[in-house]
Amino acid sequence: NLMGARLSGSYGDTQEPKTNPLVSISDEPETLYKRLSILIKGHDKAVLDSYEYFAVLAAKELGISVEKVDKPPKTIERFTLLKSVHIYKKHRVQYEMRTHYMCLELKYLTSSTAAVYLEYVQRNLPEGVAMEVKKTKIEKIPEHIRKPVWDTLPQVEETEVKS
Amino acid sequence: MAAGAGRCCRAGLSHGALLSWALPFPVALSQAVLSRTAGGALGTPRWGRAASSSAAAVSGREGPQPREGSVRRRGRTPQFVRSAAPPRTERMAVDQDWSSVYPTAAAFRPASVPLPIRMGYPVKRGVPPPKEGNLELIKIPNFLHLTPPAIKKHCAALKDFCTEWPSALDSDEKCEQHFPIEIETVDYVSSGISIWNPKARVVTLRVKLSNLNLDDHAKKKLIKLVGERYCRETDVLTITTDRCPLRRQNYDYGMHLLTVLYHESWKTEKWESEKSEEDMEEYIWENSHSQKNALDTLLQIKTSENVSNVTKEELLASEVVKNYRNSVIALKNNSETESNMSQYKESVKKLLNIQA
């Protein structure tokens, strides 16, 4: 009987789920993000395609629903400059900058999940690629907008009209 | 010997350094010497070619022991050159753990990637250059550290830090019902001279007026106060703030604006009683010219028919007048359509008792 009592503690540990010592849970309520819209800009389409595969797979693995993956058309910025330092107006040189875009829309994330996903995805952002993240947070109506404050204030006679 | 050592010290990789490096790997040095002599026998025709940057060509240079007579070295090649070890790719198993070869983002190493990649503009009537010493492969960002198994491993480790979305909010309508206010902020990530972007402090607040506690007068006053920021089709009020330098300040200012608008719209000022017909947002039939004309006409009809005095309230409560009122309101508030006009025609005919 004594042997059974001592062993039951260790058996109880194996049945419980193992908690990660790095995870700390706080009591404050999570902010909710209805939509996370990530726009990736880069000069090379192949790099953007690889990054899209990585971001979509990461979202799937972390359990985030991907609403859609949009690929807006590329923009080309061209300008013509003089080829020479001094005179020779007839001889010019033309440059162009091509920017490819990729838009990833994710739905229904909590702030912890969004922080984890965004940090993972931003740390692995390749060189020369830029990102814009548009977060849509949803909130309840705050307490002071539930009812007009004039109901609670005492009646005050207004003698003059405020201009 | 001293002169030879002095000459070598002026070169990049000095002979003295070679010897100090060779100390932990005596076996490798002797093997390299053997490969060099073997390479020297085979590689004599290669002396005429310009020195290439690949490491494999080192074995083509002649060894320390002269083969036949004195051997001339081209350029400033040092006498004793360390030959490169065979690349790591030859020792890689097919089922190895790739995430240990490229655990983090790193430049492309041709000796560590067991793929026969060629990149670049092809030589005339030839193929693109191979991966050895290929600058194009090193320049482009590679995703060798983000293969699908590596991503799955990372996500498995990160999964503990994620939290579940509340299952009760599974549609947009439910989100809006419980959480009516939407706040939109934008973060920017890019490499440049500075990491800050001035557009990052803009905050956009969106709320549907139907979710706020407003009565009829308050809603009309709010729409008048807000002007262009209200959209009639979607009933959404959008407040965009960027006048403060920090995002949190802009958010607080946006909430302050919403609070002030809400409370001011519930107030009724003394001068609001002077609201004229031009200020009205929609057409109201009561106390309008149309009502007066209709009632006068009906009263005249009744007196000409010598019916006993009918009061205005009875006339207003009658069916024909109500029909007429509805059709006039529909015409004025909504645009003129075929159905609206025909409805008006029918109601006028019934009012004046005209049979077409």
Coordinates of C-alpha atoms in Angstrom, one line a residue:
Chain A
N1 CA 0.0 0.0 0.0
L2 CA 2.8 2.4 0.9
M3 CA 4.6 1.6 -2.4
G4 CA 1.4 2.4 -4.3
A5 CA 1.0 5.8 -2.6
R6 CA 4.6 6.8 -3.4
L7 CA 4.3 5.8 -7.1
S8 CA 1.0 7.5 -7.7
G9 CA 2.7 10.9 -7.7
S10 CA 5.0 10.1 -10.6
Y11 CA 2.1 8.5 -12.6
G12 CA 0.1 11.7 -12.2
D13 CA 2.9 13.7 -13.7
T14 CA 3.0 11.7 -16.9
Q15 CA -0.7 12.0 -17.4
E16 CA -0.7 15.8 -17.1
P17 CA 0.3 17.8 -20.2
K18 CA 3.9 19.1 -20.1
T19 CA 3.9 22.9 -19.7
N20 CA 6.6 24.8 -21.6
P21 CA 8.8 26.6 -19.0
L22 CA 9.3 29.5 -21.4
V23 CA 5.5 30.2 -21.7
S24 CA 4.1 32.7 -19.1
I25 CA 0.4 33.3 -19.0
S26 CA -0.9 36.7 -17.9
D27 CA -4.4 37.7 -16.8
E28 CA -5.0 40.7 -19.0
P29 CA -7.5 40.0 -21.8
E30 CA -6.2 39.5 -25.3
T31 CA -6.7 42.1 -28.0
L32 CA -8.4 40.5 -31.0
Y33 CA -7.4 41.2 -34.6
K34 CA -10.2 40.7 -37.1
R35 CA -7.9 40.8 -40.0
L36 CA -4.1 41.0 -40.6
S37 CA -3.2 42.2 -44.1
I38 CA 0.5 41.8 -45.0
L39 CA 1.8 43.4 -48.1
I40 CA 5.2 42.3 -49.3
K41 CA 7.2 44.3 -51.8
G42 CA 10.3 43.2 -53.5
H43 CA 12.4 43.5 -56.7
D44 CA 12.6 39.8 -57.5
K45 CA 9.5 37.7 -58.2
A46 CA 11.2 34.4 -57.5
V47 CA 12.2 35.6 -54.0
L48 CA 8.6 36.7 -53.4
D49 CA 7.2 33.4 -54.5
S50 CA 9.4 31.5 -52.2
Y51 CA 8.5 33.8 -49.3
E52 CA 4.8 33.3 -50.1
Y53 CA 5.2 29.6 -49.8
F54 CA 7.0 30.0 -46.5
A55 CA 4.5 32.4 -45.0
V56 CA 1.4 30.4 -46.1
L57 CA 3.0 27.2 -44.7
A58 CA 3.9 28.9 -41.4
A59 CA 0.3 30.2 -41.1
K60 CA -1.1 26.8 -41.7
E61 CA 1.2 25.1 -39.2
L62 CA 0.3 27.7 -36.5
G63 CA -3.4 27.2 -37.2
I64 CA -4.1 30.7 -38.7
S65 CA -6.8 30.8 -41.4
V66 CA -5.5 32.4 -44.6
E67 CA -8.3 34.3 -46.3
K68 CA -6.6 34.8 -49.6
V69 CA -3.2 35.4 -51.3
D70 CA -3.3 38.2 -53.8
K71 CA -0.6 39.1 -56.3
P72 CA -1.1 42.7 -57.5
P73 CA 0.6 43.6 -60.8
K74 CA 4.1 44.9 -60.7
T75 CA 4.9 48.6 -61.0
I76 CA 7.9 49.8 -63.0
E77 CA 9.4 53.2 -62.3
R78 CA 11.5 54.4 -65.2
F79 CA 13.6 57.5 -65.5
T80 CA 16.0 58.9 -68.1
L81 CA 19.3 60.6 -67.1
L82 CA 22.1 62.2 -68.9
K83 CA 24.8 59.7 -69.7
S84 CA 27.7 62.2 -69.4
V85 CA 28.7 64.4 -66.5
H86 CA 29.0 67.5 -68.7
I87 CA 27.1 68.3 -72.0
Y88 CA 26.1 65.6 -74.5
K89 CA 22.4 66.2 -74.2
K90 CA 21.6 63.8 -77.0
H91 CA 23.0 60.8 -75.2
R92 CA 21.0 59.6 -72.3
V93 CA 20.8 56.5 -70.2
Q94 CA 17.5 54.9 -68.9
Y95 CA 17.0 53.1 -65.6
E96 CA 14.0 51.2 -64.3
M97 CA 13.0 49.8 -60.9
R98 CA 10.5 47.0 -60.8
T99 CA 8.5 46.4 -57.7
H100 CA 6.6 43.1 -57.3
Y101 CA 3.9 42.8 -54.7
M102 CA 2.3 40.0 -52.7
C103 CA -0.7 40.5 -50.4
L104 CA -1.4 38.0 -47.7
E105 CA -4.7 38.3 -45.7
L106 CA -5.1 36.4 -42.4
K107 CA -8.3 36.2 -40.4
Y108 CA -9.1 36.0 -36.8
L109 CA -5.9 36.2 -34.7
T110 CA -5.4 36.9 -31.1
S111 CA -2.6 39.3 -30.1
S112 CA -0.3 36.5 -28.9
T113 CA -0.7 34.5 -32.1
A114 CA -0.3 37.7 -34.2
A115 CA 2.9 38.6 -32.3
V116 CA 4.4 35.1 -32.7
Y117 CA 3.5 34.9 -36.4
L118 CA 4.7 38.4 -37.3
E119 CA 7.9 38.0 -35.4
Y120 CA 8.7 34.7 -37.1
V121 CA 7.8 36.0 -40.5
Q122 CA 9.7 39.3 -40.1
R123 CA 12.8 37.7 -38.8
N124 CA 13.0 35.6 -41.9
L125 CA 12.3 38.4 -44.3
P126 CA 14.9 38.2 -47.1
E127 CA 17.3 41.1 -47.9
G128 CA 15.8 43.8 -50.0
V129 CA 12.2 42.9 -49.3
A130 CA 9.8 45.3 -47.5
M131 CA 6.7 44.5 -45.6
E132 CA 3.6 46.5 -44.5
V133 CA 1.3 45.0 -41.9
K134 CA -2.2 46.4 -41.6
K135 CA -3.8 45.3 -38.3
T136 CA -7.6 45.6 -37.8
K137 CA -8.3 45.4 -34.0
I138 CA -11.8 45.0 -32.8
E139 CA -12.9 46.5 -29.5
K140 CA -16.0 46.9 -27.4
I141 CA -17.6 50.3 -27.0
P142 CA -16.0 52.0 -24.0
E143 CA -17.9 52.7 -20.9
H144 CA -18.1 56.4 -21.4
I145 CA -19.9 56.1 -24.7
R146 CA -22.7 53.7 -23.5
K147 CA -25.0 56.5 -22.3
P148 CA -24.9 60.3 -22.7
V149 CA -23.3 61.9 -19.7
W150 CA -25.9 64.7 -19.5
D151 CA -28.4 62.2 -17.9
T152 CA -26.1 61.8 -14.9
L153 CA -25.1 65.4 -14.5
P154 CA -27.2 67.6 -12.2
Q155 CA -29.5 70.0 -13.9
V156 CA -27.7 73.3 -14.5
E157 CA -29.5 76.4 -15.7
E158 CA -27.9 77.6 -19.0
T159 CA -28.1 81.4 -18.8
E160 CA -26.1 82.3 -21.9
V161 CA -25.7 80.6 -25.3
K162 CA -22.2 79.4 -26.0
S163 CA -21.0 80.7 -29.2
Chain B
M1 CA 65.3 30.2 -46.8
A2 CA 65.1 33.6 -45.0
A3 CA 64.6 35.4 -48.3
G4 CA 62.0 32.9 -49.3
A5 CA 60.2 33.3 -46.0
G6 CA 60.4 37.1 -46.3
R7 CA 58.8 37.0 -49.8
C8 CA 56.0 34.8 -48.6
C9 CA 55.2 37.0 -45.6
R10 CA 54.4 39.9 -47.9
A11 CA 51.8 37.8 -49.7
G12 CA 48.3 37.4 -48.3
L13 CA 48.5 33.9 -46.9
S14 CA 52.0 33.6 -45.5
H15 CA 54.0 30.4 -45.3
G16 CA 54.4 30.9 -41.5
A17 CA 50.7 31.0 -41.1
L18 CA 50.3 27.9 -43.2
L19 CA 52.7 26.0 -40.9
S20 CA 50.9 27.1 -37.8
W21 CA 47.6 26.1 -39.2
A22 CA 49.0 22.8 -40.4
L23 CA 50.0 21.8 -36.8
P24 CA 46.6 20.5 -35.8
F25 CA 46.2 18.7 -39.1
P26 CA 49.5 17.1 -39.9
V27 CA 47.8 14.3 -41.8
A28 CA 45.8 16.7 -44.0
L29 CA 48.9 18.6 -45.0
S30 CA 50.8 15.4 -46.2
Q31 CA 47.7 14.3 -48.1
A32 CA 47.5 17.8 -49.7
V33 CA 51.1 17.5 -50.6
L34 CA 50.5 14.1 -52.3
S35 CA 47.5 15.5 -54.2
R36 CA 49.5 18.5 -55.3
T37 CA 52.2 16.4 -56.8
A38 CA 49.7 14.2 -58.5
G39 CA 47.9 17.3 -59.8
G40 CA 51.1 18.8 -60.9
A41 CA 51.8 15.9 -63.2
L42 CA 48.4 16.0 -64.8
G43 CA 48.0 19.8 -64.7
T44 CA 51.1 21.0 -66.5
P45 CA 49.1 22.1 -69.6
R46 CA 47.0 24.2 -67.2
W47 CA 49.8 26.7 -66.4
G48 CA 49.0 28.8 -69.5
R49 CA 45.5 29.6 -68.3
A50 CA 44.8 32.7 -66.1
A51 CA 44.3 31.9 -62.4
S52 CA 40.6 31.2 -61.7
S53 CA 39.0 31.9 -58.4
S54 CA 37.7 28.5 -57.7
A55 CA 39.3 26.5 -54.9
A56 CA 39.5 23.3 -57.0
A57 CA 42.0 24.9 -59.3
V58 CA 44.5 25.1 -56.5
S59 CA 45.4 21.5 -57.0
G60 CA 46.3 22.4 -60.6
R61 CA 49.3 24.4 -59.5
E62 CA 52.6 22.7 -59.2
G63 CA 53.7 21.1 -56.0
P64 CA 56.6 22.1 -53.7
Q65 CA 59.0 19.5 -55.3
P66 CA 60.0 20.5 -58.8
R67 CA 59.2 17.8 -61.4
E68 CA 61.7 18.2 -64.2
G69 CA 64.3 20.8 -63.6
S70 CA 63.3 24.2 -62.4
V71 CA 59.6 25.1 -62.6
R72 CA 58.4 28.7 -63.1
R73 CA 55.4 29.9 -61.2
R74 CA 53.1 32.4 -62.9
G75 CA 52.3 35.6 -61.2
R76 CA 52.7 35.8 -57.4
T77 CA 51.5 32.4 -56.5
P78 CA 53.1 31.3 -53.3
Q79 CA 55.4 28.3 -53.4
F80 CA 53.4 26.2 -50.9
V81 CA 49.7 26.5 -51.4
R82 CA 47.2 24.7 -49.3
S83 CA 44.9 22.6 -51.5
A84 CA 41.2 22.6 -50.7
A85 CA 39.7 19.7 -48.9
P86 CA 37.0 17.8 -50.8
P87 CA 33.7 19.6 -50.5
R88 CA 31.3 18.6 -47.8
T89 CA 28.7 17.5 -50.4
E90 CA 30.6 14.3 -51.1
R91 CA 30.2 13.2 -47.5
M92 CA 26.4 14.1 -47.3
A93 CA 23.9 11.3 -46.9
V94 CA 20.7 11.4 -48.8
D95 CA 18.5 11.3 -45.7
Q96 CA 20.6 13.8 -43.6
D97 CA 19.1 16.5 -41.4
W98 CA 19.3 19.5 -43.7
S99 CA 18.3 22.0 -41.0
S100 CA 21.7 21.3 -39.3
V101 CA 23.5 22.3 -42.6
Y102 CA 21.6 25.5 -42.9
P103 CA 20.1 26.3 -39.5
T104 CA 19.9 30.1 -40.1
A105 CA 19.9 32.4 -43.1
A106 CA 23.4 32.2 -44.6
A107 CA 25.0 32.9 -47.9
F108 CA 25.1 30.2 -50.5
R109 CA 28.1 27.9 -50.0
P110 CA 28.7 25.7 -53.1
A111 CA 30.6 23.2 -51.0
S112 CA 27.7 22.7 -48.6
V113 CA 24.8 22.5 -51.1
P114 CA 24.7 19.1 -52.9
L115 CA 22.8 20.4 -55.9
P116 CA 24.2 20.9 -59.4
I117 CA 22.9 24.4 -59.8
R118 CA 24.0 26.7 -62.7
M119 CA 23.2 30.4 -62.7
G120 CA 24.1 33.3 -64.8
Y121 CA 24.3 34.3 -68.5
P122 CA 25.5 31.3 -70.5
V123 CA 28.8 31.4 -72.3
K124 CA 28.6 31.5 -76.1
R125 CA 27.3 28.2 -77.3
G126 CA 27.5 26.9 -73.8
V127 CA 25.7 26.6 -70.5
P128 CA 25.4 29.0 -67.5
P129 CA 28.4 29.0 -65.2
P130 CA 28.5 26.3 -62.5
K131 CA 28.0 26.9 -58.8
E132 CA 31.7 27.1 -57.8
G133 CA 32.6 30.7 -57.3
N134 CA 29.3 31.9 -58.8
L135 CA 28.6 35.4 -57.5
E136 CA 25.0 35.4 -58.8
L137 CA 24.1 32.5 -56.5
I138 CA 25.7 34.3 -53.5
K139 CA 24.0 37.6 -54.3
I140 CA 20.4 36.4 -54.4
P141 CA 18.7 35.6 -51.1
N142 CA 18.2 31.9 -50.6
F143 CA 15.6 30.0 -48.6
L144 CA 17.8 27.0 -47.8
H145 CA 17.2 27.5 -44.1
L146 CA 13.5 27.5 -44.6
T147 CA 12.7 24.1 -46.1
P148 CA 9.3 22.6 -45.3
P149 CA 10.6 20.3 -42.5
A150 CA 12.5 23.2 -41.0
I151 CA 9.4 25.4 -41.0
K152 CA 7.4 22.6 -39.4
K153 CA 10.0 22.3 -36.7
H154 CA 10.0 26.0 -36.0
C155 CA 6.2 26.2 -35.9
A156 CA 6.0 23.2 -33.6
A157 CA 8.2 25.0 -31.2
L158 CA 6.3 28.3 -31.6
K159 CA 2.9 26.7 -31.2
D160 CA 3.0 26.9 -27.4
F161 CA 3.1 30.7 -27.5
C162 CA -0.1 31.0 -29.6
T163 CA -3.6 31.3 -28.2
E164 CA -6.9 30.2 -29.6
W165 CA -9.3 32.5 -31.2
P166 CA -12.6 32.4 -29.2
S167 CA -14.8 29.9 -31.0
A168 CA -18.0 32.0 -30.4
L169 CA -16.8 34.7 -32.8
D170 CA -16.7 32.6 -36.0
S171 CA -18.3 35.2 -38.3
D172 CA -17.9 38.9 -39.1
E173 CA -21.4 39.7 -38.0
K174 CA -20.9 38.2 -34.5
C175 CA -17.6 40.1 -34.2
E176 CA -19.4 43.3 -35.1
Q177 CA -22.2 42.6 -32.7
H178 CA -19.9 42.1 -29.7
F179 CA -17.0 44.3 -30.7
P180 CA -18.4 47.2 -32.8
I181 CA -15.3 49.4 -32.9
E182 CA -12.6 48.6 -35.4
I183 CA -9.1 50.2 -35.1
E184 CA -6.7 50.0 -38.0
T185 CA -3.0 50.5 -37.6
V186 CA -0.2 49.9 -40.1
D187 CA 3.4 48.7 -39.3
Y188 CA 6.2 49.1 -41.8
V189 CA 9.3 46.8 -42.1
S190 CA 12.0 47.8 -44.5
S191 CA 15.8 48.1 -44.7
G192 CA 17.1 51.6 -45.2
I193 CA 18.8 54.4 -43.5
S194 CA 16.3 54.6 -40.6
I195 CA 13.9 51.9 -39.3
W196 CA 11.1 54.4 -38.5
N197 CA 8.4 55.3 -40.9
P198 CA 6.3 58.4 -40.3
K199 CA 3.2 56.8 -41.8
A200 CA 3.2 54.3 -38.9
R201 CA 1.5 56.8 -36.5
V202 CA -1.8 57.0 -38.5
V203 CA -4.7 55.4 -36.7
T204 CA -8.1 54.8 -38.3
L205 CA -11.2 54.3 -36.2
R206 CA -14.4 52.8 -37.8
V207 CA -17.7 52.3 -36.1
K208 CA -21.3 51.6 -37.3
L209 CA -23.7 54.2 -36.0
S210 CA -26.4 51.6 -35.5
N211 CA -24.3 50.1 -32.7
L212 CA -24.1 53.3 -30.8
N213 CA -26.8 54.4 -28.3
L214 CA -28.2 57.3 -30.3
D215 CA -31.8 58.6 -30.7
D216 CA -33.1 60.2 -33.9
H217 CA -32.1 63.8 -33.2
A218 CA -28.7 62.7 -31.9
K219 CA -28.0 60.6 -35.0
K220 CA -28.9 63.5 -37.3
K221 CA -26.8 65.9 -35.3
L222 CA -23.8 63.5 -35.3
I223 CA -24.0 63.1 -39.1
K224 CA -24.1 66.9 -39.5
L225 CA -21.1 67.3 -37.2
V226 CA -19.1 64.7 -38.8
G227 CA -19.7 65.6 -42.5
E228 CA -17.6 63.6 -45.0
R229 CA -16.4 61.0 -42.5
Y230 CA -19.8 59.2 -42.6
C231 CA -20.8 56.9 -45.3
R232 CA -24.5 56.6 -45.9
E233 CA -24.5 53.3 -47.8
T234 CA -22.7 51.3 -45.1
D235 CA -23.6 53.4 -42.1
V236 CA -19.9 53.6 -41.0
L237 CA -18.3 56.5 -39.3
T238 CA -14.5 56.6 -40.1
I239 CA -12.2 58.8 -38.0
T240 CA -8.6 59.0 -39.2
T241 CA -6.1 60.7 -36.8
D242 CA -2.4 61.5 -37.4
R243 CA -1.9 64.8 -35.7
C244 CA 0.0 63.4 -32.8
P245 CA 3.6 62.1 -33.0
L246 CA 2.9 58.7 -31.4
R247 CA 0.4 56.0 -32.4
R248 CA -0.9 55.6 -28.9
Q249 CA -1.6 59.3 -28.7
N250 CA -3.4 59.2 -32.0
Y251 CA -5.5 56.3 -30.7
D252 CA -6.4 58.2 -27.6
Y253 CA -7.3 61.3 -29.6
G254 CA -9.5 59.3 -31.9
M255 CA -11.4 57.8 -28.9
H256 CA -11.7 61.3 -27.4
L257 CA -13.2 62.6 -30.7
L258 CA -15.7 59.8 -30.7
T259 CA -16.7 60.5 -27.1
V260 CA -17.1 64.2 -27.7
L261 CA -19.1 63.7 -30.8
Y262 CA -21.4 61.2 -29.0
H263 CA -22.1 63.5 -26.1
E264 CA -22.4 66.7 -28.1
S265 CA -25.0 65.0 -30.4
W266 CA -27.2 64.2 -27.4
K267 CA -27.2 67.9 -26.4
T268 CA -29.9 70.2 -27.8
E269 CA -28.8 73.8 -28.1
K270 CA -31.2 76.7 -28.1
W271 CA -30.4 77.7 -31.7
E272 CA -31.4 74.2 -33.0
S273 CA -35.0 75.2 -32.8
E274 CA -34.3 77.5 -35.7
K275 CA -33.8 74.5 -38.0
S276 CA -35.5 75.3 -41.3
E277 CA -36.8 73.2 -44.1
E278 CA -33.5 73.6 -46.1
D279 CA -31.5 72.0 -43.2
M280 CA -33.7 68.9 -43.0
E281 CA -32.0 65.7 -44.0
E282 CA -35.2 64.0 -45.2
Y283 CA -38.6 65.1 -46.2
I284 CA -41.3 65.3 -43.5
W285 CA -44.9 65.5 -44.6
E286 CA -46.3 66.8 -41.4
N287 CA -46.6 70.7 -41.5
S288 CA -45.6 70.8 -45.1
H289 CA -47.1 72.6 -48.1
S290 CA -48.2 69.3 -49.5
Q291 CA -50.2 68.4 -46.4
K292 CA -51.8 71.9 -46.3
N293 CA -52.8 71.8 -50.0
A294 CA -54.2 68.3 -49.7
L295 CA -56.3 69.2 -46.6
D296 CA -57.5 72.5 -48.1
T297 CA -58.6 70.8 -51.3
L298 CA -60.4 68.0 -49.5
L299 CA -62.2 70.5 -47.2
Q300 CA -63.3 72.5 -50.3
I301 CA -64.6 69.3 -51.9
K302 CA -66.5 68.4 -48.7
T303 CA -68.1 71.9 -48.4
S304 CA -69.1 72.0 -52.1
E305 CA -70.8 68.6 -51.6
N306 CA -72.5 70.1 -48.5
V307 CA -71.3 67.3 -46.2
S308 CA -71.2 68.2 -42.5
N309 CA -68.0 69.7 -41.2
V310 CA -65.3 67.1 -41.2
T311 CA -62.4 67.8 -38.9
K312 CA -58.8 67.8 -40.0
E313 CA -57.9 64.9 -37.8
E314 CA -60.5 62.7 -39.5
L315 CA -59.2 63.7 -42.9
L316 CA -55.7 63.0 -41.8
A317 CA -56.7 59.6 -40.5
S318 CA -58.5 58.6 -43.7
E319 CA -57.0 56.0 -46.0
V320 CA -56.7 58.2 -49.1
V321 CA -54.8 60.9 -47.3
K322 CA -52.4 58.3 -45.8
N323 CA -51.7 56.8 -49.3
Y324 CA -51.1 60.2 -50.7
R325 CA -48.7 61.0 -47.8
N326 CA -46.7 57.8 -48.3
S327 CA -46.4 58.3 -52.1
V328 CA -45.2 61.9 -51.6
I329 CA -42.6 60.9 -49.0
A330 CA -41.3 58.1 -51.2
L331 CA -41.0 60.5 -54.2
K332 CA -39.1 63.1 -52.2
N333 CA -36.8 60.9 -50.1
N334 CA -36.0 58.2 -52.7
S335 CA -35.3 59.0 -56.4
E336 CA -38.1 59.2 -58.9
T337 CA -38.7 55.7 -60.3
E338 CA -41.5 54.2 -62.4
S339 CA -43.1 52.5 -59.4
N340 CA -43.0 55.7 -57.3
M341 CA -44.6 57.8 -60.0
S342 CA -47.4 55.3 -60.7
Q343 CA -48.0 55.0 -56.9
Y344 CA -48.3 58.8 -56.7
K345 CA -50.7 58.8 -59.7
E346 CA -53.0 56.2 -58.1
S347 CA -53.0 58.0 -54.7
V348 CA -53.9 61.4 -56.3
K349 CA -56.7 59.7 -58.3
K350 CA -58.1 58.1 -55.2
L351 CA -57.8 61.4 -53.2
L352 CA -59.7 63.5 -55.8
N353 CA -62.1 60.6 -56.7
I354 CA -61.2 60.7 -60.4
Q355 CA -61.9 57.6 -62.5
A356 CA -59.4 57.4 -65.4

